[in-house]
Short mmCIF file of N, CA and C and ligand atoms in Angstrom, two decimals:
data_model
loop_
_atom_site.label_atom_id
_atom_site.label_comp_id
_atom_site.label_asym_id
_atom_site.label_seq_id
_atom_site.Cartn_x
_atom_site.Cartn_y
_atom_site.Cartn_z
N MET A 1136 -3.15 7.39 -20.17
CA MET A 1136 -2.78 7.41 -18.72
C MET A 1136 -2.64 5.89 -18.26
N ALA A 1137 -3.66 5.15 -18.38
CA ALA A 1137 -3.75 3.79 -17.91
C ALA A 1137 -2.62 2.94 -18.41
N SER A 1138 -2.49 3.15 -19.86
CA SER A 1138 -1.43 2.41 -20.54
C SER A 1138 0.01 2.80 -20.05
N PHE A 1139 0.19 4.03 -19.65
CA PHE A 1139 1.47 4.50 -19.19
C PHE A 1139 1.67 3.78 -17.79
N LYS A 1140 0.74 3.65 -17.00
CA LYS A 1140 0.81 3.04 -15.80
C LYS A 1140 1.36 1.52 -15.83
N ILE A 1141 0.67 0.92 -16.71
CA ILE A 1141 0.95 -0.54 -16.86
C ILE A 1141 2.25 -0.65 -17.44
N PHE A 1142 2.67 0.20 -18.36
CA PHE A 1142 4.13 0.24 -18.83
C PHE A 1142 5.13 0.34 -17.72
N TYR A 1143 4.73 1.34 -16.86
CA TYR A 1143 5.62 1.59 -15.71
C TYR A 1143 5.76 0.35 -14.83
N LEU A 1144 4.61 -0.29 -14.61
CA LEU A 1144 4.63 -1.49 -13.93
C LEU A 1144 5.47 -2.52 -14.61
N PHE A 1145 5.51 -2.67 -15.70
CA PHE A 1145 6.33 -3.78 -16.34
C PHE A 1145 7.74 -3.46 -16.45
N ILE A 1146 8.12 -2.13 -16.38
CA ILE A 1146 9.57 -1.98 -16.44
C ILE A 1146 10.15 -2.16 -15.14
N LEU A 1147 9.25 -2.03 -14.13
CA LEU A 1147 9.66 -2.12 -12.56
C LEU A 1147 9.69 -3.64 -12.11
N LEU A 1148 8.87 -4.38 -12.83
CA LEU A 1148 8.62 -5.61 -12.31
C LEU A 1148 9.84 -6.56 -11.98
N PRO A 1149 10.79 -6.71 -12.91
CA PRO A 1149 11.99 -7.44 -12.57
C PRO A 1149 12.64 -7.08 -11.49
N PHE A 1150 12.86 -5.80 -11.43
CA PHE A 1150 13.65 -5.21 -10.24
C PHE A 1150 12.91 -5.40 -8.86
N ILE A 1151 11.47 -5.29 -8.87
CA ILE A 1151 10.74 -5.56 -7.71
C ILE A 1151 10.75 -6.96 -7.20
N ASN A 1152 10.87 -7.86 -8.27
CA ASN A 1152 10.99 -9.31 -7.95
C ASN A 1152 12.16 -9.65 -7.28
N LEU A 1153 13.26 -9.04 -7.71
CA LEU A 1153 14.52 -9.29 -7.15
C LEU A 1153 14.66 -8.86 -5.77
N ILE A 1154 14.05 -7.63 -5.43
CA ILE A 1154 14.19 -7.10 -4.06
C ILE A 1154 13.30 -7.75 -3.16
N THR A 1155 12.14 -8.29 -3.69
CA THR A 1155 11.25 -8.90 -2.86
C THR A 1155 11.80 -10.11 -2.12
N VAL A 1156 12.72 -10.79 -2.90
CA VAL A 1156 13.32 -12.00 -2.30
C VAL A 1156 14.22 -11.62 -1.12
N LYS A 1157 15.00 -10.44 -1.39
CA LYS A 1157 15.83 -9.96 -0.40
C LYS A 1157 15.03 -9.42 0.82
N ALA A 1158 13.95 -9.08 0.62
CA ALA A 1158 13.03 -8.59 1.76
C ALA A 1158 12.45 -9.70 2.49
N GLY A 1159 12.54 -10.99 2.08
CA GLY A 1159 12.04 -12.06 2.81
C GLY A 1159 10.55 -12.32 2.57
N LEU A 1160 9.88 -11.57 1.60
CA LEU A 1160 8.45 -11.86 1.49
C LEU A 1160 8.30 -12.87 0.33
N ASP A 1161 9.60 -13.45 -0.11
CA ASP A 1161 9.71 -14.45 -1.10
C ASP A 1161 9.02 -14.14 -2.39
N ASP A 1162 8.40 -15.07 -3.04
CA ASP A 1162 7.64 -14.83 -4.39
C ASP A 1162 6.17 -14.79 -4.32
N GLY A 1163 5.85 -14.38 -3.08
CA GLY A 1163 4.38 -14.27 -2.77
C GLY A 1163 3.59 -13.01 -3.45
N LEU A 1164 4.53 -12.17 -4.09
CA LEU A 1164 3.90 -10.83 -4.57
C LEU A 1164 3.16 -11.24 -5.78
N ARG A 1165 1.91 -10.86 -5.85
CA ARG A 1165 1.04 -11.10 -6.97
C ARG A 1165 0.93 -10.01 -7.99
N SER A 1166 0.68 -8.71 -7.29
CA SER A 1166 0.60 -7.42 -8.08
C SER A 1166 0.85 -6.36 -7.13
N PHE A 1167 1.10 -5.23 -7.71
CA PHE A 1167 1.50 -4.05 -6.88
C PHE A 1167 1.22 -2.88 -7.78
N TYR A 1168 1.09 -1.72 -7.08
CA TYR A 1168 0.91 -0.35 -7.79
C TYR A 1168 1.49 0.58 -6.89
N CYS A 1169 2.41 1.50 -7.49
CA CYS A 1169 2.88 2.76 -6.72
C CYS A 1169 2.73 3.94 -7.64
N SER A 1170 1.99 4.88 -7.16
CA SER A 1170 1.70 6.01 -8.08
C SER A 1170 3.05 6.68 -8.40
N GLU A 1171 3.13 7.41 -9.46
CA GLU A 1171 4.40 7.95 -9.97
C GLU A 1171 4.74 9.35 -9.18
N ASN A 1172 3.79 9.94 -8.73
CA ASN A 1172 4.14 11.13 -8.00
C ASN A 1172 4.53 11.00 -6.53
N LEU A 1173 5.69 11.51 -6.31
CA LEU A 1173 6.32 11.18 -5.02
C LEU A 1173 6.21 12.39 -4.03
N THR A 1174 6.16 12.02 -2.79
CA THR A 1174 6.27 13.06 -1.64
C THR A 1174 7.67 12.99 -1.20
N THR A 1175 8.13 13.97 -0.54
CA THR A 1175 9.67 14.17 -0.06
C THR A 1175 9.76 13.38 1.30
N PRO A 1176 10.96 12.87 1.50
CA PRO A 1176 11.14 11.97 2.74
C PRO A 1176 10.82 12.48 4.07
N ASN A 1177 11.02 13.85 4.13
CA ASN A 1177 10.65 14.36 5.51
C ASN A 1177 9.22 15.07 5.62
N SER A 1178 8.44 14.90 4.60
CA SER A 1178 7.08 15.52 4.57
C SER A 1178 6.22 15.10 5.69
N ALA A 1179 5.10 15.92 5.89
CA ALA A 1179 4.18 15.53 6.87
C ALA A 1179 3.54 14.28 6.46
N PHE A 1180 3.30 13.93 5.19
CA PHE A 1180 2.75 12.70 4.68
C PHE A 1180 3.48 11.46 4.97
N GLN A 1181 4.85 11.63 5.04
CA GLN A 1181 5.73 10.43 5.32
C GLN A 1181 5.59 10.29 6.85
N LYS A 1182 5.57 11.45 7.53
CA LYS A 1182 5.43 11.22 8.99
C LYS A 1182 4.19 10.48 9.30
N ASN A 1183 3.04 10.93 8.65
CA ASN A 1183 1.74 10.27 8.93
C ASN A 1183 1.71 8.73 8.34
N LEU A 1184 2.47 8.55 7.31
CA LEU A 1184 2.52 7.17 6.79
C LEU A 1184 3.14 6.23 7.65
N ARG A 1185 4.11 6.65 8.40
CA ARG A 1185 4.93 5.82 9.51
C ARG A 1185 3.95 5.63 10.79
N THR A 1186 3.16 6.67 10.99
CA THR A 1186 2.10 6.45 12.08
C THR A 1186 1.10 5.36 11.69
N LEU A 1187 0.70 5.61 10.37
CA LEU A 1187 -0.30 4.66 9.93
C LEU A 1187 0.29 3.26 9.92
N PHE A 1188 1.46 2.94 9.51
CA PHE A 1188 2.10 1.69 9.59
C PHE A 1188 2.10 1.11 10.99
N SER A 1189 2.50 1.93 11.96
CA SER A 1189 2.53 1.49 13.31
C SER A 1189 1.08 1.01 13.76
N TYR A 1190 0.02 1.76 13.38
CA TYR A 1190 -1.39 1.42 13.65
C TYR A 1190 -1.68 0.00 13.03
N LEU A 1191 -1.30 -0.10 11.73
CA LEU A 1191 -1.64 -1.32 11.09
C LEU A 1191 -0.95 -2.47 11.75
N SER A 1192 0.36 -2.36 12.07
CA SER A 1192 1.00 -3.52 12.66
C SER A 1192 0.46 -3.75 14.04
N SER A 1193 0.19 -2.72 14.85
CA SER A 1193 -0.34 -3.20 16.30
C SER A 1193 -1.75 -3.61 16.16
N ASN A 1194 -2.57 -3.34 15.29
CA ASN A 1194 -3.79 -3.90 15.13
C ASN A 1194 -3.77 -5.35 14.54
N ALA A 1195 -2.80 -5.55 13.73
CA ALA A 1195 -2.67 -7.09 13.32
C ALA A 1195 -2.15 -7.83 14.46
N THR A 1196 -1.19 -7.29 15.45
CA THR A 1196 -0.84 -8.11 16.60
C THR A 1196 -2.11 -8.17 17.53
N ALA A 1197 -2.99 -7.39 17.50
CA ALA A 1197 -4.22 -7.40 18.28
C ALA A 1197 -5.30 -8.39 17.60
N ASN A 1198 -4.79 -9.16 16.68
CA ASN A 1198 -5.60 -10.30 16.17
C ASN A 1198 -6.56 -9.86 15.03
N LYS A 1199 -6.49 -8.68 14.52
CA LYS A 1199 -7.33 -8.25 13.37
C LYS A 1199 -6.86 -8.94 12.20
N GLN A 1200 -7.86 -9.45 11.32
CA GLN A 1200 -7.53 -10.01 10.03
C GLN A 1200 -7.66 -8.89 8.99
N TYR A 1201 -8.46 -7.91 9.27
CA TYR A 1201 -8.68 -6.85 8.33
C TYR A 1201 -8.61 -5.50 9.25
N TYR A 1202 -8.05 -4.46 8.83
CA TYR A 1202 -8.07 -3.15 9.51
C TYR A 1202 -7.85 -2.06 8.63
N ASN A 1203 -8.71 -1.05 8.73
CA ASN A 1203 -8.51 0.16 7.92
C ASN A 1203 -8.63 1.34 8.93
N THR A 1204 -7.78 2.41 8.58
CA THR A 1204 -7.65 3.57 9.40
C THR A 1204 -7.19 4.76 8.78
N THR A 1205 -7.38 5.94 9.43
CA THR A 1205 -7.06 7.19 8.67
C THR A 1205 -6.15 8.00 9.72
N VAL A 1206 -5.05 8.43 9.32
CA VAL A 1206 -4.26 9.34 9.97
C VAL A 1206 -4.41 10.67 9.39
N ALA A 1207 -5.08 11.58 10.08
CA ALA A 1207 -5.38 12.83 9.50
C ALA A 1207 -4.29 13.87 9.59
N GLY A 1208 -3.96 14.47 8.53
CA GLY A 1208 -2.92 15.42 8.54
C GLY A 1208 -3.55 16.93 8.83
N ARG A 1209 -2.78 17.76 9.47
CA ARG A 1209 -3.05 19.19 9.58
C ARG A 1209 -3.76 19.82 8.30
N ASN A 1210 -2.96 19.43 7.16
CA ASN A 1210 -3.30 19.74 5.88
C ASN A 1210 -3.90 18.55 5.28
N HIS A 1211 -5.08 18.69 4.60
CA HIS A 1211 -5.85 17.60 4.11
C HIS A 1211 -4.83 16.69 3.16
N SER A 1212 -4.14 17.36 2.34
CA SER A 1212 -3.26 16.73 1.48
C SER A 1212 -2.21 15.71 2.10
N ASP A 1213 -2.03 15.95 3.48
CA ASP A 1213 -1.20 14.99 4.13
C ASP A 1213 -1.84 13.92 4.84
N THR A 1214 -3.11 13.78 4.75
CA THR A 1214 -3.85 12.71 5.36
C THR A 1214 -3.64 11.41 4.63
N VAL A 1215 -3.35 10.29 5.41
CA VAL A 1215 -3.13 9.01 4.93
C VAL A 1215 -4.19 7.86 5.26
N TYR A 1216 -4.77 7.37 4.30
CA TYR A 1216 -5.76 6.35 4.50
C TYR A 1216 -5.08 5.02 4.25
N GLY A 1217 -5.37 3.84 5.17
CA GLY A 1217 -4.59 2.81 4.87
C GLY A 1217 -5.37 1.49 5.38
N MET A 1218 -5.08 0.30 4.90
CA MET A 1218 -5.65 -0.95 5.31
C MET A 1218 -4.73 -2.04 5.00
N PHE A 1219 -5.10 -3.08 5.86
CA PHE A 1219 -4.41 -4.43 5.49
C PHE A 1219 -5.47 -5.38 5.50
N PHE A 1220 -5.30 -6.53 4.79
CA PHE A 1220 -6.22 -7.63 4.92
C PHE A 1220 -5.52 -8.97 4.65
N CYS A 1221 -5.66 -9.84 5.66
CA CYS A 1221 -5.05 -11.15 5.57
C CYS A 1221 -6.21 -12.10 5.04
N PHE A 1222 -5.92 -12.91 4.13
CA PHE A 1222 -6.92 -13.82 3.65
C PHE A 1222 -7.43 -14.75 4.75
N GLY A 1223 -8.47 -15.41 4.51
CA GLY A 1223 -9.30 -16.17 5.65
C GLY A 1223 -8.41 -17.13 6.22
N ASP A 1224 -7.65 -17.88 5.38
CA ASP A 1224 -6.98 -19.15 5.95
C ASP A 1224 -5.51 -18.87 6.41
N VAL A 1225 -5.30 -17.57 6.44
CA VAL A 1225 -3.80 -17.24 6.88
C VAL A 1225 -3.85 -17.28 8.37
N PRO A 1226 -2.98 -18.09 9.02
CA PRO A 1226 -2.72 -18.32 10.48
C PRO A 1226 -2.35 -16.94 11.06
N ARG A 1227 -2.91 -16.65 12.25
CA ARG A 1227 -2.74 -15.51 12.93
C ARG A 1227 -1.22 -14.89 13.01
N GLN A 1228 -0.41 -15.84 13.31
CA GLN A 1228 1.13 -15.41 13.49
C GLN A 1228 1.52 -14.93 12.08
N LEU A 1229 1.21 -15.59 11.18
CA LEU A 1229 1.72 -15.36 9.82
C LEU A 1229 1.06 -13.95 9.43
N CYS A 1230 -0.09 -13.74 9.72
CA CYS A 1230 -0.71 -12.28 9.42
C CYS A 1230 0.09 -11.25 10.16
N ILE A 1231 0.34 -11.42 11.34
CA ILE A 1231 1.15 -10.42 12.10
C ILE A 1231 2.56 -10.20 11.49
N ALA A 1232 3.25 -11.27 10.94
CA ALA A 1232 4.42 -11.22 10.35
C ALA A 1232 4.42 -10.59 9.02
N ARG A 1233 3.35 -10.96 8.22
CA ARG A 1233 3.26 -10.29 6.92
C ARG A 1233 3.12 -8.72 7.07
N VAL A 1234 2.25 -8.24 7.87
CA VAL A 1234 2.11 -6.85 7.98
C VAL A 1234 3.28 -6.09 8.51
N ALA A 1235 4.01 -6.80 9.39
CA ALA A 1235 5.42 -6.26 9.91
C ALA A 1235 6.39 -6.23 8.73
N GLU A 1236 6.53 -7.37 8.06
CA GLU A 1236 7.50 -7.36 7.03
C GLU A 1236 7.20 -6.49 5.96
N ALA A 1237 5.96 -6.36 5.48
CA ALA A 1237 5.63 -5.55 4.37
C ALA A 1237 5.90 -3.99 4.57
N THR A 1238 5.43 -3.68 5.86
CA THR A 1238 5.56 -2.20 6.12
C THR A 1238 7.12 -1.86 6.27
N LYS A 1239 7.72 -2.79 6.93
CA LYS A 1239 9.25 -2.59 7.13
C LYS A 1239 9.98 -2.47 5.67
N ALA A 1240 9.61 -3.50 4.80
CA ALA A 1240 10.22 -3.48 3.42
C ALA A 1240 9.78 -2.11 2.66
N ILE A 1241 8.77 -1.63 2.69
CA ILE A 1241 8.13 -0.50 2.08
C ILE A 1241 9.01 0.71 2.54
N LEU A 1242 9.10 0.72 3.91
CA LEU A 1242 9.71 2.07 4.47
C LEU A 1242 11.25 1.94 4.23
N SER A 1243 11.93 0.87 4.29
CA SER A 1243 13.28 0.69 4.14
C SER A 1243 13.80 0.87 2.72
N GLY A 1244 12.83 1.00 1.75
CA GLY A 1244 13.27 1.29 0.46
C GLY A 1244 13.53 -0.01 -0.46
N SER A 1245 13.05 -1.16 0.10
CA SER A 1245 13.23 -2.35 -0.52
C SER A 1245 12.29 -2.41 -1.93
N TYR A 1246 11.39 -1.68 -1.85
CA TYR A 1246 10.58 -1.51 -3.15
C TYR A 1246 10.76 -0.23 -3.84
N GLY A 1247 11.97 0.28 -3.87
CA GLY A 1247 12.53 1.53 -4.54
C GLY A 1247 11.76 2.75 -3.82
N ASN A 1248 11.18 3.57 -4.73
CA ASN A 1248 10.64 4.78 -4.13
C ASN A 1248 9.23 4.55 -3.65
N CYS A 1249 8.77 3.49 -3.53
CA CYS A 1249 7.31 3.26 -3.28
C CYS A 1249 6.83 3.98 -2.11
N SER A 1250 7.59 4.06 -1.05
CA SER A 1250 7.23 4.61 0.18
C SER A 1250 7.00 6.05 0.05
N LEU A 1251 7.45 6.62 -0.92
CA LEU A 1251 7.23 8.19 -1.36
C LEU A 1251 5.94 8.27 -2.16
N SER A 1252 5.41 7.23 -2.71
CA SER A 1252 4.23 7.42 -3.50
C SER A 1252 2.95 7.83 -2.66
N THR A 1253 2.07 8.45 -3.22
CA THR A 1253 0.82 8.77 -2.53
C THR A 1253 -0.30 7.82 -2.61
N ASP A 1254 -0.06 6.76 -3.47
CA ASP A 1254 -1.10 5.79 -3.74
C ASP A 1254 -0.31 4.50 -3.98
N VAL A 1255 -0.55 3.48 -3.03
CA VAL A 1255 0.30 2.29 -3.00
C VAL A 1255 -0.58 1.04 -2.66
N TYR A 1256 -0.28 0.03 -3.44
CA TYR A 1256 -1.08 -1.21 -3.25
C TYR A 1256 -0.20 -2.29 -3.53
N PHE A 1257 -0.08 -3.23 -2.63
CA PHE A 1257 0.66 -4.46 -2.63
C PHE A 1257 -0.44 -5.76 -2.45
N GLN A 1258 -0.35 -6.56 -3.32
CA GLN A 1258 -1.13 -7.81 -3.09
C GLN A 1258 -0.10 -9.03 -3.04
N TYR A 1259 -0.10 -9.77 -2.00
CA TYR A 1259 0.58 -11.00 -1.90
C TYR A 1259 -0.40 -12.14 -1.99
N GLU A 1260 0.20 -13.44 -2.03
CA GLU A 1260 -0.65 -14.49 -2.25
C GLU A 1260 -1.65 -14.64 -1.05
N ASP A 1261 -1.23 -14.11 0.24
CA ASP A 1261 -2.00 -14.57 1.33
C ASP A 1261 -2.41 -13.15 1.97
N PHE A 1262 -1.98 -11.89 1.53
CA PHE A 1262 -2.50 -10.83 2.14
C PHE A 1262 -2.19 -9.62 1.30
N LYS A 1263 -2.92 -8.49 1.56
CA LYS A 1263 -2.81 -7.15 0.88
C LYS A 1263 -2.65 -6.05 1.80
N ILE A 1264 -2.02 -5.04 1.30
CA ILE A 1264 -1.78 -3.81 1.98
C ILE A 1264 -2.01 -2.63 1.11
N ARG A 1265 -2.67 -1.58 1.49
CA ARG A 1265 -2.97 -0.56 0.64
C ARG A 1265 -2.87 0.90 1.33
N TYR A 1266 -2.50 1.91 0.90
CA TYR A 1266 -2.63 3.21 1.44
C TYR A 1266 -2.63 4.28 0.28
N SER A 1267 -3.25 5.38 0.81
CA SER A 1267 -3.46 6.43 -0.32
C SER A 1267 -3.62 7.80 0.43
N ASN A 1268 -3.41 8.82 -0.32
CA ASN A 1268 -3.76 10.16 0.38
C ASN A 1268 -5.25 10.45 0.05
N ARG A 1269 -6.10 9.52 -0.56
CA ARG A 1269 -7.40 9.75 -0.58
C ARG A 1269 -8.05 8.53 -0.13
N SER A 1270 -9.37 8.73 0.30
CA SER A 1270 -10.19 7.59 0.82
C SER A 1270 -10.62 6.69 -0.16
N PHE A 1271 -10.30 5.39 0.13
CA PHE A 1271 -10.77 4.35 -0.95
C PHE A 1271 -11.64 3.36 -0.22
N PHE A 1272 -11.94 3.55 1.03
CA PHE A 1272 -12.59 2.49 1.79
C PHE A 1272 -13.97 2.14 1.39
N SER A 1273 -14.73 2.87 0.65
CA SER A 1273 -16.01 2.56 0.03
C SER A 1273 -15.88 1.39 -0.97
N THR A 1274 -14.76 1.38 -1.55
CA THR A 1274 -14.49 0.35 -2.67
C THR A 1274 -14.54 -1.07 -1.98
N PRO A 1275 -15.53 -1.92 -2.33
CA PRO A 1275 -15.62 -3.06 -1.72
C PRO A 1275 -14.55 -4.13 -2.37
N ASP A 1276 -13.38 -4.29 -1.87
CA ASP A 1276 -12.39 -5.10 -2.56
C ASP A 1276 -11.74 -6.10 -1.69
N LEU A 1277 -12.45 -6.64 -0.70
CA LEU A 1277 -11.94 -7.39 0.17
C LEU A 1277 -11.57 -8.94 -0.15
N THR A 1278 -12.15 -9.38 -1.23
CA THR A 1278 -11.99 -10.85 -1.44
C THR A 1278 -11.38 -11.10 -2.83
N SER A 1279 -11.68 -10.20 -3.71
CA SER A 1279 -11.25 -10.59 -5.12
C SER A 1279 -9.66 -10.68 -5.18
N ASP A 1280 -9.26 -11.55 -6.22
CA ASP A 1280 -8.00 -11.80 -6.51
C ASP A 1280 -7.48 -10.91 -7.65
N SER A 1281 -8.38 -10.39 -8.34
CA SER A 1281 -8.13 -9.56 -9.56
C SER A 1281 -8.31 -8.07 -9.23
N VAL A 1282 -8.06 -7.67 -8.05
CA VAL A 1282 -8.21 -6.36 -7.63
C VAL A 1282 -7.33 -5.30 -8.30
N SER A 1283 -6.11 -5.80 -8.65
CA SER A 1283 -5.27 -4.82 -9.27
C SER A 1283 -5.61 -4.07 -10.51
N CYS A 1284 -6.37 -5.05 -11.26
CA CYS A 1284 -6.87 -4.48 -12.53
C CYS A 1284 -7.96 -3.32 -12.24
N SER A 1285 -8.96 -3.66 -11.46
CA SER A 1285 -9.98 -2.74 -11.13
C SER A 1285 -9.39 -1.54 -10.29
N TYR A 1286 -8.37 -1.79 -9.66
CA TYR A 1286 -7.64 -0.61 -8.87
C TYR A 1286 -7.13 0.29 -9.96
N LEU A 1287 -6.25 -0.32 -10.88
CA LEU A 1287 -5.68 0.49 -12.01
C LEU A 1287 -6.69 1.35 -12.64
N ASP A 1288 -7.84 0.75 -13.01
CA ASP A 1288 -8.94 1.45 -13.59
C ASP A 1288 -9.28 2.66 -12.68
N GLY A 1289 -9.57 2.30 -11.37
CA GLY A 1289 -10.12 3.24 -10.32
C GLY A 1289 -9.27 4.42 -10.14
N SER A 1290 -7.93 4.16 -10.31
CA SER A 1290 -7.05 5.16 -9.95
C SER A 1290 -6.97 6.33 -11.01
N ASN A 1291 -7.74 6.14 -12.14
CA ASN A 1291 -7.88 7.20 -13.19
C ASN A 1291 -9.23 8.11 -12.86
N GLN A 1292 -9.97 7.66 -11.90
CA GLN A 1292 -11.09 8.48 -11.59
C GLN A 1292 -10.78 9.76 -10.76
N LYS A 1293 -11.47 10.79 -10.97
CA LYS A 1293 -11.14 11.93 -10.14
C LYS A 1293 -12.04 11.81 -8.92
N ASN A 1294 -11.56 12.40 -7.78
CA ASN A 1294 -12.25 12.30 -6.57
C ASN A 1294 -13.53 13.08 -6.66
C1 NAG B 1329 1.23 14.16 -10.81
O1 NAG B 1329 1.78 15.43 -10.80
C2 NAG B 1329 1.52 16.23 -11.92
C3 NAG B 1329 2.07 17.49 -11.77
O2 NAG B 1329 1.86 18.04 -10.36
C4 NAG B 1329 -0.02 16.32 -12.05
O3 NAG B 1329 -0.35 17.03 -13.23
C5 NAG B 1329 -0.64 14.92 -12.15
O4 NAG B 1329 -2.01 14.95 -12.25
C6 NAG B 1329 -0.26 14.08 -10.94
N1 NAG B 1329 -0.58 12.77 -11.13
C7 NAG B 1329 -1.48 12.03 -10.26
C8 NAG B 1329 -1.79 10.71 -10.59
O5 NAG B 1329 -1.82 12.50 -9.21
C1 NAG B 1330 -5.49 0.29 16.15
O1 NAG B 1330 -5.33 1.58 15.45
C2 NAG B 1330 -5.94 2.57 16.13
C3 NAG B 1330 -5.80 3.79 15.14
O2 NAG B 1330 -6.56 3.54 14.04
C4 NAG B 1330 -5.14 2.95 17.39
O3 NAG B 1330 -5.67 3.99 18.09
C5 NAG B 1330 -5.31 1.64 18.25
O4 NAG B 1330 -4.42 1.81 19.40
C6 NAG B 1330 -4.75 0.39 17.44
N1 NAG B 1330 -5.06 -0.74 18.31
C7 NAG B 1330 -4.13 -1.49 18.91
C8 NAG B 1330 -4.72 -2.72 19.67
O5 NAG B 1330 -2.95 -1.40 18.57
C1 NAG B 1331 -12.98 2.07 7.66
O1 NAG B 1331 -13.65 1.81 6.49
C2 NAG B 1331 -15.05 2.07 6.53
C3 NAG B 1331 -15.85 1.76 5.20
O2 NAG B 1331 -15.37 0.28 5.07
C4 NAG B 1331 -15.22 3.71 6.74
O3 NAG B 1331 -16.52 3.91 6.80
C5 NAG B 1331 -14.56 4.19 7.99
O4 NAG B 1331 -14.49 5.47 8.06
C6 NAG B 1331 -12.86 3.64 7.96
N1 NAG B 1331 -12.37 3.99 9.16
C7 NAG B 1331 -11.35 4.85 9.32
C8 NAG B 1331 -10.93 5.00 10.67
O5 NAG B 1331 -11.01 5.48 8.30
C1 NAG B 1332 -1.63 22.17 1.83
O1 NAG B 1332 -0.83 21.30 1.00
C2 NAG B 1332 -0.84 21.72 -0.40
C3 NAG B 1332 -0.09 20.85 -1.23
O2 NAG B 1332 1.00 20.38 -0.78
C4 NAG B 1332 -0.17 23.07 -0.44
O3 NAG B 1332 -0.28 23.73 -1.69
C5 NAG B 1332 -0.95 24.07 0.48
O4 NAG B 1332 -0.38 25.38 0.57
C6 NAG B 1332 -1.03 23.61 1.97
N1 NAG B 1332 -1.78 24.37 2.87
C7 NAG B 1332 -1.53 24.75 3.99
C8 NAG B 1332 -2.46 25.56 4.67
O5 NAG B 1332 -0.29 24.46 4.48
C1 NAG B 1333 -2.83 12.85 -3.74
O1 NAG B 1333 -1.65 12.97 -4.47
C2 NAG B 1333 -1.67 13.16 -5.75
C3 NAG B 1333 -0.29 13.06 -6.35
O2 NAG B 1333 0.65 13.90 -5.46
C4 NAG B 1333 -2.27 14.61 -5.96
O3 NAG B 1333 -2.38 14.87 -7.37
C5 NAG B 1333 -3.60 14.62 -5.35
O4 NAG B 1333 -4.14 15.87 -5.53
C6 NAG B 1333 -3.56 14.21 -3.97
N1 NAG B 1333 -5.08 14.06 -3.40
C7 NAG B 1333 -5.51 14.64 -2.19
C8 NAG B 1333 -6.80 14.25 -1.92
O5 NAG B 1333 -4.57 15.19 -1.51
C1 NAG B 1334 13.69 7.82 -6.45
O1 NAG B 1334 13.32 9.17 -6.63
C2 NAG B 1334 14.34 10.03 -6.84
C3 NAG B 1334 13.97 11.41 -6.74
O2 NAG B 1334 12.76 11.62 -7.35
C4 NAG B 1334 15.13 9.68 -8.18
O3 NAG B 1334 16.17 10.40 -8.24
C5 NAG B 1334 15.58 8.23 -7.98
O4 NAG B 1334 15.99 7.79 -9.36
C6 NAG B 1334 14.27 7.27 -7.71
N1 NAG B 1334 14.83 5.96 -7.36
C7 NAG B 1334 14.23 4.90 -7.97
C8 NAG B 1334 14.71 3.54 -7.69
O5 NAG B 1334 13.23 5.00 -8.60
#
């Protein structure tokens, strides 16, 4: 399972790099993960994801460097957990721009079908954003640069 995911990541990598430049996030993308199982575009999960993104963006605008929140679905499987984190030395205005750019890029399809995945993680050189249909907030991963590896391992654990 783990090796499949890593393989999946490698075949998508050139494509992702290409579209990242187009999305204006330049070459700051360090690692990412998008789970292979997809939700449908008009699902409750997608509606909740857009709400989540608006919460993350507005809280970045309100000066937060880190914010995590949950948008609860009527059906538990539609609940979205999400967070962003700008590293300590990122200027406030840049942090706001990063969250806005990344959420817009994900929703507009700049990262392929990523916005339809139930488990998504992007780490750029100065900030990270993550969301999932399961709670991951207890995982202390605010500072490490090598999170993507532990995250790939963690994604194989059952809830
Ligand atoms: C993806 O969906 C298949 C079929 O429903 C399921 O067997 C598999 O466990 C799912 N994978 C993940 C990572 O949830
Ligand atoms: C931050 O997000 C919460 C939801 O988690 C939302 O209710 C609140 O309005 C947001 N705060 C700001 C300042 O936008
Ligand atoms: C934010 O994360 C903390 C753990 O770090 C968790 O206890 C809390 O429930 C989360 N908040 C929301 C709104 O999900
Ligand atoms: C909740 O979602 C699951 C998975 O999509 C579905 O199988 C189930 O029927 C849903 N339950 C309700 C009450 O809608
Ligand atoms: C999250 O989504 C995956 C893939 O569709 C699914 O296998 C899993 O059961 C979902 N988890 C929850 C808590 O709904
Ligand atoms: C996105 O998902 C659809 C439906 O599952 C699939 O047909 C399409 O090839 C996928 N596109 C990419 C870029 O992965």
